[in-house]
Amino acid sequence: MAIRTILHYPDKRLRGVAQPVSRFDAELARLIDDMAETMYAAPGVGLAAPQIGVALRLFLIDVAVGENQPSDLRVFVNPELIDRLGQVDYEEGCLSFPGVHEEIRRAERVKVRALDGAGKPFELEADGLLAIAIQHEHDHLEGKLMVDHLSLLRRRLVNRAMQKRAAAEASL
Ligand code: NI
């Protein structure tokens, strides 16, 4: 297992549309292990493959991160959101936007169809943080980011903060 580098906004690779996973082999298993290690080290409740520069439709979520609960790792490969219900506002963060927390409106409940890490299909109805995380991570597979959900003013403020951060990192 290895910790991978998490790409930060405005890295262009975060804007690509990811391709479906077609092979459930040792390479995919290693990628999932690396993503889990990277997510827990960050720490974060979710990580999508494009965030480590891998353009595949795959994300991991563990809503128990930071909650002092047993781990609850869920792997979603080639996920499809097949139903969205209700509306909720929640303050989200993203490992690709360190230090940024913004209130975003999403569906309150979702139904998702996906494959697990071994290629076995499953369906899941989710609410609460899990539903929000599923929508957030699914956005990453489409090259969509949390800033895209914000007002123009908030987007400008986040852009400025992230550019400042990128400049500081570049000068290190
Ligand atoms: Ni994110």
PDB file of C-alpha atoms and ligand atoms in Angstrom:
ATOM      1  CA  MET A   1       0.000   0.000   0.000  1.00  0.00           C
ATOM      2  CA  ALA A   2       1.114   3.531  -0.653  1.00  0.00           C
ATOM      3  CA  ILE A   3      -0.125   7.007   0.053  1.00  0.00           C
ATOM      4  CA  ARG A   4      -0.764   8.814  -3.240  1.00  0.00           C
ATOM      5  CA  THR A   5      -0.551  12.554  -3.836  1.00  0.00           C
ATOM      6  CA  ILE A   6      -3.939  14.271  -3.722  1.00  0.00           C
ATOM      7  CA  LEU A   7      -4.390  16.829  -6.504  1.00  0.00           C
ATOM      8  CA  HIS A   8      -5.481  20.275  -5.410  1.00  0.00           C
ATOM      9  CA  TYR A   9      -7.773  22.677  -7.258  1.00  0.00           C
ATOM     10  CA  PRO A  10      -7.196  24.200  -9.816  1.00  0.00           C
ATOM     11  CA  ASP A  11      -5.295  21.140 -11.168  1.00  0.00           C
ATOM     12  CA  LYS A  12      -6.826  20.443 -14.600  1.00  0.00           C
ATOM     13  CA  ARG A  13      -6.904  16.686 -14.036  1.00  0.00           C
ATOM     14  CA  LEU A  14      -9.756  17.268 -11.581  1.00  0.00           C
ATOM     15  CA  ARG A  15     -11.865  18.471 -14.527  1.00  0.00           C
ATOM     16  CA  GLY A  16     -11.723  15.338 -16.699  1.00  0.00           C
ATOM     17  CA  VAL A  17     -14.624  12.911 -17.112  1.00  0.00           C
ATOM     18  CA  ALA A  18     -13.508   9.543 -15.711  1.00  0.00           C
ATOM     19  CA  GLN A  19     -13.759   6.286 -17.684  1.00  0.00           C
ATOM     20  CA  PRO A  20     -15.594   3.160 -16.489  1.00  0.00           C
ATOM     21  CA  VAL A  21     -13.561   0.474 -14.726  1.00  0.00           C
ATOM     22  CA  SER A  22     -13.490  -2.619 -16.948  1.00  0.00           C
ATOM     23  CA  ARG A  23     -11.048  -4.941 -15.209  1.00  0.00           C
ATOM     24  CA  PHE A  24     -11.314  -6.243 -11.664  1.00  0.00           C
ATOM     25  CA  ASP A  25      -7.762  -7.410 -11.262  1.00  0.00           C
ATOM     26  CA  ALA A  26      -4.823  -7.119  -8.861  1.00  0.00           C
ATOM     27  CA  GLU A  27      -4.048  -3.660 -10.213  1.00  0.00           C
ATOM     28  CA  LEU A  28      -7.524  -2.411  -9.277  1.00  0.00           C
ATOM     29  CA  ALA A  29      -7.242  -4.027  -5.834  1.00  0.00           C
ATOM     30  CA  ARG A  30      -3.939  -2.214  -5.300  1.00  0.00           C
ATOM     31  CA  LEU A  31      -5.453   1.080  -6.446  1.00  0.00           C
ATOM     32  CA  ILE A  32      -8.337   0.652  -3.963  1.00  0.00           C
ATOM     33  CA  ASP A  33      -5.870  -0.150  -1.150  1.00  0.00           C
ATOM     34  CA  ASP A  34      -3.806   2.935  -1.990  1.00  0.00           C
ATOM     35  CA  MET A  35      -6.915   5.118  -2.132  1.00  0.00           C
ATOM     36  CA  ALA A  36      -8.050   3.853   1.279  1.00  0.00           C
ATOM     37  CA  GLU A  37      -4.637   4.512   2.799  1.00  0.00           C
ATOM     38  CA  THR A  38      -4.531   7.976   1.211  1.00  0.00           C
ATOM     39  CA  MET A  39      -8.060   8.823   2.407  1.00  0.00           C
ATOM     40  CA  TYR A  40      -7.413   7.697   6.011  1.00  0.00           C
ATOM     41  CA  ALA A  41      -4.051   9.491   6.144  1.00  0.00           C
ATOM     42  CA  ALA A  42      -5.550  12.790   4.955  1.00  0.00           C
ATOM     43  CA  PRO A  43      -7.977  12.182   6.797  1.00  0.00           C
ATOM     44  CA  GLY A  44     -11.183  12.454   4.782  1.00  0.00           C
ATOM     45  CA  VAL A  45     -14.565  10.730   4.554  1.00  0.00           C
ATOM     46  CA  GLY A  46     -14.345  10.288   0.788  1.00  0.00           C
ATOM     47  CA  LEU A  47     -11.864  10.085  -2.071  1.00  0.00           C
ATOM     48  CA  ALA A  48     -12.474   9.699  -5.800  1.00  0.00           C
ATOM     49  CA  ALA A  49      -9.862   8.214  -8.150  1.00  0.00           C
ATOM     50  CA  PRO A  50      -9.533  11.423 -10.241  1.00  0.00           C
ATOM     51  CA  GLN A  51      -8.328  13.192  -7.069  1.00  0.00           C
ATOM     52  CA  ILE A  52      -5.135  11.118  -7.239  1.00  0.00           C
ATOM     53  CA  GLY A  53      -4.852  11.574 -11.010  1.00  0.00           C
ATOM     54  CA  VAL A  54      -6.477   8.253 -11.982  1.00  0.00           C
ATOM     55  CA  ALA A  55      -9.304   8.888 -14.477  1.00  0.00           C
ATOM     56  CA  LEU A  56     -11.498   5.936 -13.463  1.00  0.00           C
ATOM     57  CA  ARG A  57     -15.073   5.817 -12.184  1.00  0.00           C
ATOM     58  CA  LEU A  58     -14.301   4.744  -8.660  1.00  0.00           C
ATOM     59  CA  PHE A  59     -14.631   6.300  -5.218  1.00  0.00           C
ATOM     60  CA  LEU A  60     -14.348   5.316  -1.564  1.00  0.00           C
ATOM     61  CA  ILE A  61     -16.388   6.601   1.362  1.00  0.00           C
ATOM     62  CA  ASP A  62     -16.063   6.002   5.096  1.00  0.00           C
ATOM     63  CA  VAL A  63     -18.491   8.165   7.063  1.00  0.00           C
ATOM     64  CA  ALA A  64     -16.982   6.866  10.333  1.00  0.00           C
ATOM     65  CA  VAL A  65     -13.750   8.825   9.743  1.00  0.00           C
ATOM     66  CA  GLY A  66     -13.271  11.267  12.616  1.00  0.00           C
ATOM     67  CA  GLU A  67     -16.324   9.899  14.429  1.00  0.00           C
ATOM     68  CA  ASN A  68     -14.609   7.525  16.879  1.00  0.00           C
ATOM     69  CA  GLN A  69     -16.551   4.604  15.407  1.00  0.00           C
ATOM     70  CA  PRO A  70     -15.435   1.376  13.789  1.00  0.00           C
ATOM     71  CA  SER A  71     -14.457   1.930  10.167  1.00  0.00           C
ATOM     72  CA  ASP A  72     -17.192   1.619   7.564  1.00  0.00           C
ATOM     73  CA  LEU A  73     -15.332   1.589   4.249  1.00  0.00           C
ATOM     74  CA  ARG A  74     -17.526   1.454   1.148  1.00  0.00           C
ATOM     75  CA  VAL A  75     -16.188   1.086  -2.379  1.00  0.00           C
ATOM     76  CA  PHE A  76     -18.230   2.327  -5.357  1.00  0.00           C
ATOM     77  CA  VAL A  77     -17.114   1.291  -8.849  1.00  0.00           C
ATOM     78  CA  ASN A  78     -18.936   2.602 -11.951  1.00  0.00           C
ATOM     79  CA  PRO A  79     -21.641   4.144  -9.726  1.00  0.00           C
ATOM     80  CA  GLU A  80     -24.933   5.480 -11.085  1.00  0.00           C
ATOM     81  CA  LEU A  81     -27.264   7.728  -9.129  1.00  0.00           C
ATOM     82  CA  ILE A  82     -30.668   6.319  -9.966  1.00  0.00           C
ATOM     83  CA  ASP A  83     -32.841   8.385  -7.614  1.00  0.00           C
ATOM     84  CA  ARG A  84     -32.588  11.660  -5.683  1.00  0.00           C
ATOM     85  CA  LEU A  85     -35.144  12.840  -3.112  1.00  0.00           C
ATOM     86  CA  GLY A  86     -35.559  15.975  -1.018  1.00  0.00           C
ATOM     87  CA  GLN A  87     -33.113  18.782  -0.390  1.00  0.00           C
ATOM     88  CA  VAL A  88     -30.554  19.515   2.290  1.00  0.00           C
ATOM     89  CA  ASP A  89     -27.840  22.140   2.901  1.00  0.00           C
ATOM     90  CA  TYR A  90     -24.615  20.863   4.421  1.00  0.00           C
ATOM     91  CA  GLU A  91     -21.173  22.379   4.984  1.00  0.00           C
ATOM     92  CA  GLU A  92     -18.829  20.316   2.827  1.00  0.00           C
ATOM     93  CA  GLY A  93     -15.104  20.047   2.551  1.00  0.00           C
ATOM     94  CA  CYS A  94     -12.991  18.324  -0.093  1.00  0.00           C
ATOM     95  CA  LEU A  95      -9.465  16.919   0.053  1.00  0.00           C
ATOM     96  CA  SER A  96      -8.758  18.795  -3.211  1.00  0.00           C
ATOM     97  CA  PHE A  97      -9.734  22.094  -1.508  1.00  0.00           C
ATOM     98  CA  PRO A  98      -7.735  22.069   1.736  1.00  0.00           C
ATOM     99  CA  GLY A  99      -9.047  24.544   4.291  1.00  0.00           C
ATOM    100  CA  VAL A 100     -12.250  25.274   2.328  1.00  0.00           C
ATOM    101  CA  HIS A 101     -15.676  24.590   3.841  1.00  0.00           C
ATOM    102  CA  GLU A 102     -18.777  25.720   2.004  1.00  0.00           C
ATOM    103  CA  GLU A 103     -22.481  25.115   2.429  1.00  0.00           C
ATOM    104  CA  ILE A 104     -23.848  23.214  -0.562  1.00  0.00           C
ATOM    105  CA  ARG A 105     -27.386  22.155  -1.423  1.00  0.00           C
ATOM    106  CA  ARG A 106     -27.857  18.516  -2.403  1.00  0.00           C
ATOM    107  CA  ALA A 107     -30.543  15.859  -2.470  1.00  0.00           C
ATOM    108  CA  GLU A 108     -31.322  14.570   1.020  1.00  0.00           C
ATOM    109  CA  ARG A 109     -31.592  10.928  -0.034  1.00  0.00           C
ATOM    110  CA  VAL A 110     -30.156   9.062  -2.985  1.00  0.00           C
ATOM    111  CA  LYS A 111     -30.346   5.618  -4.471  1.00  0.00           C
ATOM    112  CA  VAL A 112     -27.130   4.399  -6.044  1.00  0.00           C
ATOM    113  CA  ARG A 113     -26.287   1.378  -8.153  1.00  0.00           C
ATOM    114  CA  ALA A 114     -22.640   0.361  -8.338  1.00  0.00           C
ATOM    115  CA  LEU A 115     -20.151  -2.489  -8.280  1.00  0.00           C
ATOM    116  CA  ASP A 116     -18.012  -3.279  -5.266  1.00  0.00           C
ATOM    117  CA  GLY A 117     -14.238  -3.700  -5.436  1.00  0.00           C
ATOM    118  CA  ALA A 118     -14.650  -7.296  -6.616  1.00  0.00           C
ATOM    119  CA  GLY A 119     -17.078  -6.367  -9.412  1.00  0.00           C
ATOM    120  CA  LYS A 120     -20.212  -7.507  -7.586  1.00  0.00           C
ATOM    121  CA  PRO A 121     -23.270  -5.278  -8.226  1.00  0.00           C
ATOM    122  CA  PHE A 122     -25.190  -3.695  -5.358  1.00  0.00           C
ATOM    123  CA  GLU A 123     -27.840  -1.057  -4.790  1.00  0.00           C
ATOM    124  CA  LEU A 124     -27.922   1.259  -1.816  1.00  0.00           C
ATOM    125  CA  GLU A 125     -30.374   3.819  -0.478  1.00  0.00           C
ATOM    126  CA  ALA A 126     -28.576   6.432   1.554  1.00  0.00           C
ATOM    127  CA  ASP A 127     -29.404   9.486   3.621  1.00  0.00           C
ATOM    128  CA  GLY A 128     -27.469  11.781   5.967  1.00  0.00           C
ATOM    129  CA  LEU A 129     -23.737  12.255   5.454  1.00  0.00           C
ATOM    130  CA  LEU A 130     -23.480   9.118   3.305  1.00  0.00           C
ATOM    131  CA  ALA A 131     -25.972  10.543   0.762  1.00  0.00           C
ATOM    132  CA  ILE A 132     -24.065  13.836   0.628  1.00  0.00           C
ATOM    133  CA  ALA A 133     -20.712  12.091   0.254  1.00  0.00           C
ATOM    134  CA  ILE A 134     -22.043   9.869  -2.566  1.00  0.00           C
ATOM    135  CA  GLN A 135     -23.191  12.946  -4.509  1.00  0.00           C
ATOM    136  CA  HIS A 136     -19.943  14.833  -3.814  1.00  0.00           C
ATOM    137  CA  GLU A 137     -17.734  11.921  -4.907  1.00  0.00           C
ATOM    138  CA  HIS A 138     -19.926  11.132  -7.922  1.00  0.00           C
ATOM    139  CA  ASP A 139     -19.419  14.748  -9.059  1.00  0.00           C
ATOM    140  CA  HIS A 140     -15.636  14.115  -9.111  1.00  0.00           C
ATOM    141  CA  LEU A 141     -16.161  11.381 -11.733  1.00  0.00           C
ATOM    142  CA  GLU A 142     -17.816  13.965 -13.995  1.00  0.00           C
ATOM    143  CA  GLY A 143     -15.096  16.556 -13.427  1.00  0.00           C
ATOM    144  CA  LYS A 144     -17.509  18.567 -11.331  1.00  0.00           C
ATOM    145  CA  LEU A 145     -16.217  20.213  -8.161  1.00  0.00           C
ATOM    146  CA  MET A 146     -17.688  21.800  -5.045  1.00  0.00           C
ATOM    147  CA  VAL A 147     -17.041  25.321  -6.402  1.00  0.00           C
ATOM    148  CA  ASP A 148     -19.485  24.600  -9.241  1.00  0.00           C
ATOM    149  CA  HIS A 149     -22.300  24.514  -6.664  1.00  0.00           C
ATOM    150  CA  LEU A 150     -21.466  27.947  -5.238  1.00  0.00           C
ATOM    151  CA  SER A 151     -22.644  31.453  -6.051  1.00  0.00           C
ATOM    152  CA  LEU A 152     -20.334  33.509  -8.266  1.00  0.00           C
ATOM    153  CA  LEU A 153     -19.177  35.522  -5.260  1.00  0.00           C
ATOM    154  CA  ARG A 154     -18.327  32.469  -3.115  1.00  0.00           C
ATOM    155  CA  ARG A 155     -16.638  30.840  -6.117  1.00  0.00           C
ATOM    156  CA  ARG A 156     -14.397  33.885  -6.569  1.00  0.00           C
ATOM    157  CA  LEU A 157     -13.432  33.848  -2.885  1.00  0.00           C
ATOM    158  CA  VAL A 158     -12.580  30.134  -2.986  1.00  0.00           C
ATOM    159  CA  ASN A 159     -10.656  30.603  -6.238  1.00  0.00           C
ATOM    160  CA  ARG A 160      -8.596  33.358  -4.700  1.00  0.00           C
ATOM    161  CA  ALA A 161      -7.851  31.332  -1.552  1.00  0.00           C
ATOM    162  CA  MET A 162      -6.822  28.283  -3.603  1.00  0.00           C
ATOM    163  CA  GLN A 163      -4.619  30.314  -5.968  1.00  0.00           C
ATOM    164  CA  LYS A 164      -2.904  31.899  -2.991  1.00  0.00           C
ATOM    165  CA  ARG A 165      -2.314  28.440  -1.559  1.00  0.00           C
ATOM    166  CA  ALA A 166      -0.964  27.114  -4.872  1.00  0.00           C
ATOM    167  CA  ALA A 167       1.450  30.065  -5.104  1.00  0.00           C
ATOM    168  CA  ALA A 168       2.656  29.452  -1.533  1.00  0.00           C
ATOM    169  CA  GLU A 169       3.183  25.735  -2.275  1.00  0.00           C
ATOM    170  CA  ALA A 170       5.046  26.554  -5.501  1.00  0.00           C
ATOM    171  CA  SER A 171       7.437  28.873  -3.678  1.00  0.00           C
ATOM    172  CA  LEU A 172       8.346  26.286  -1.012  1.00  0.00           C
TER     173      LEU A 172
HETATM  174 NI    NI B   1     -14.033  16.167  -3.054  1.00  0.00          NI
END
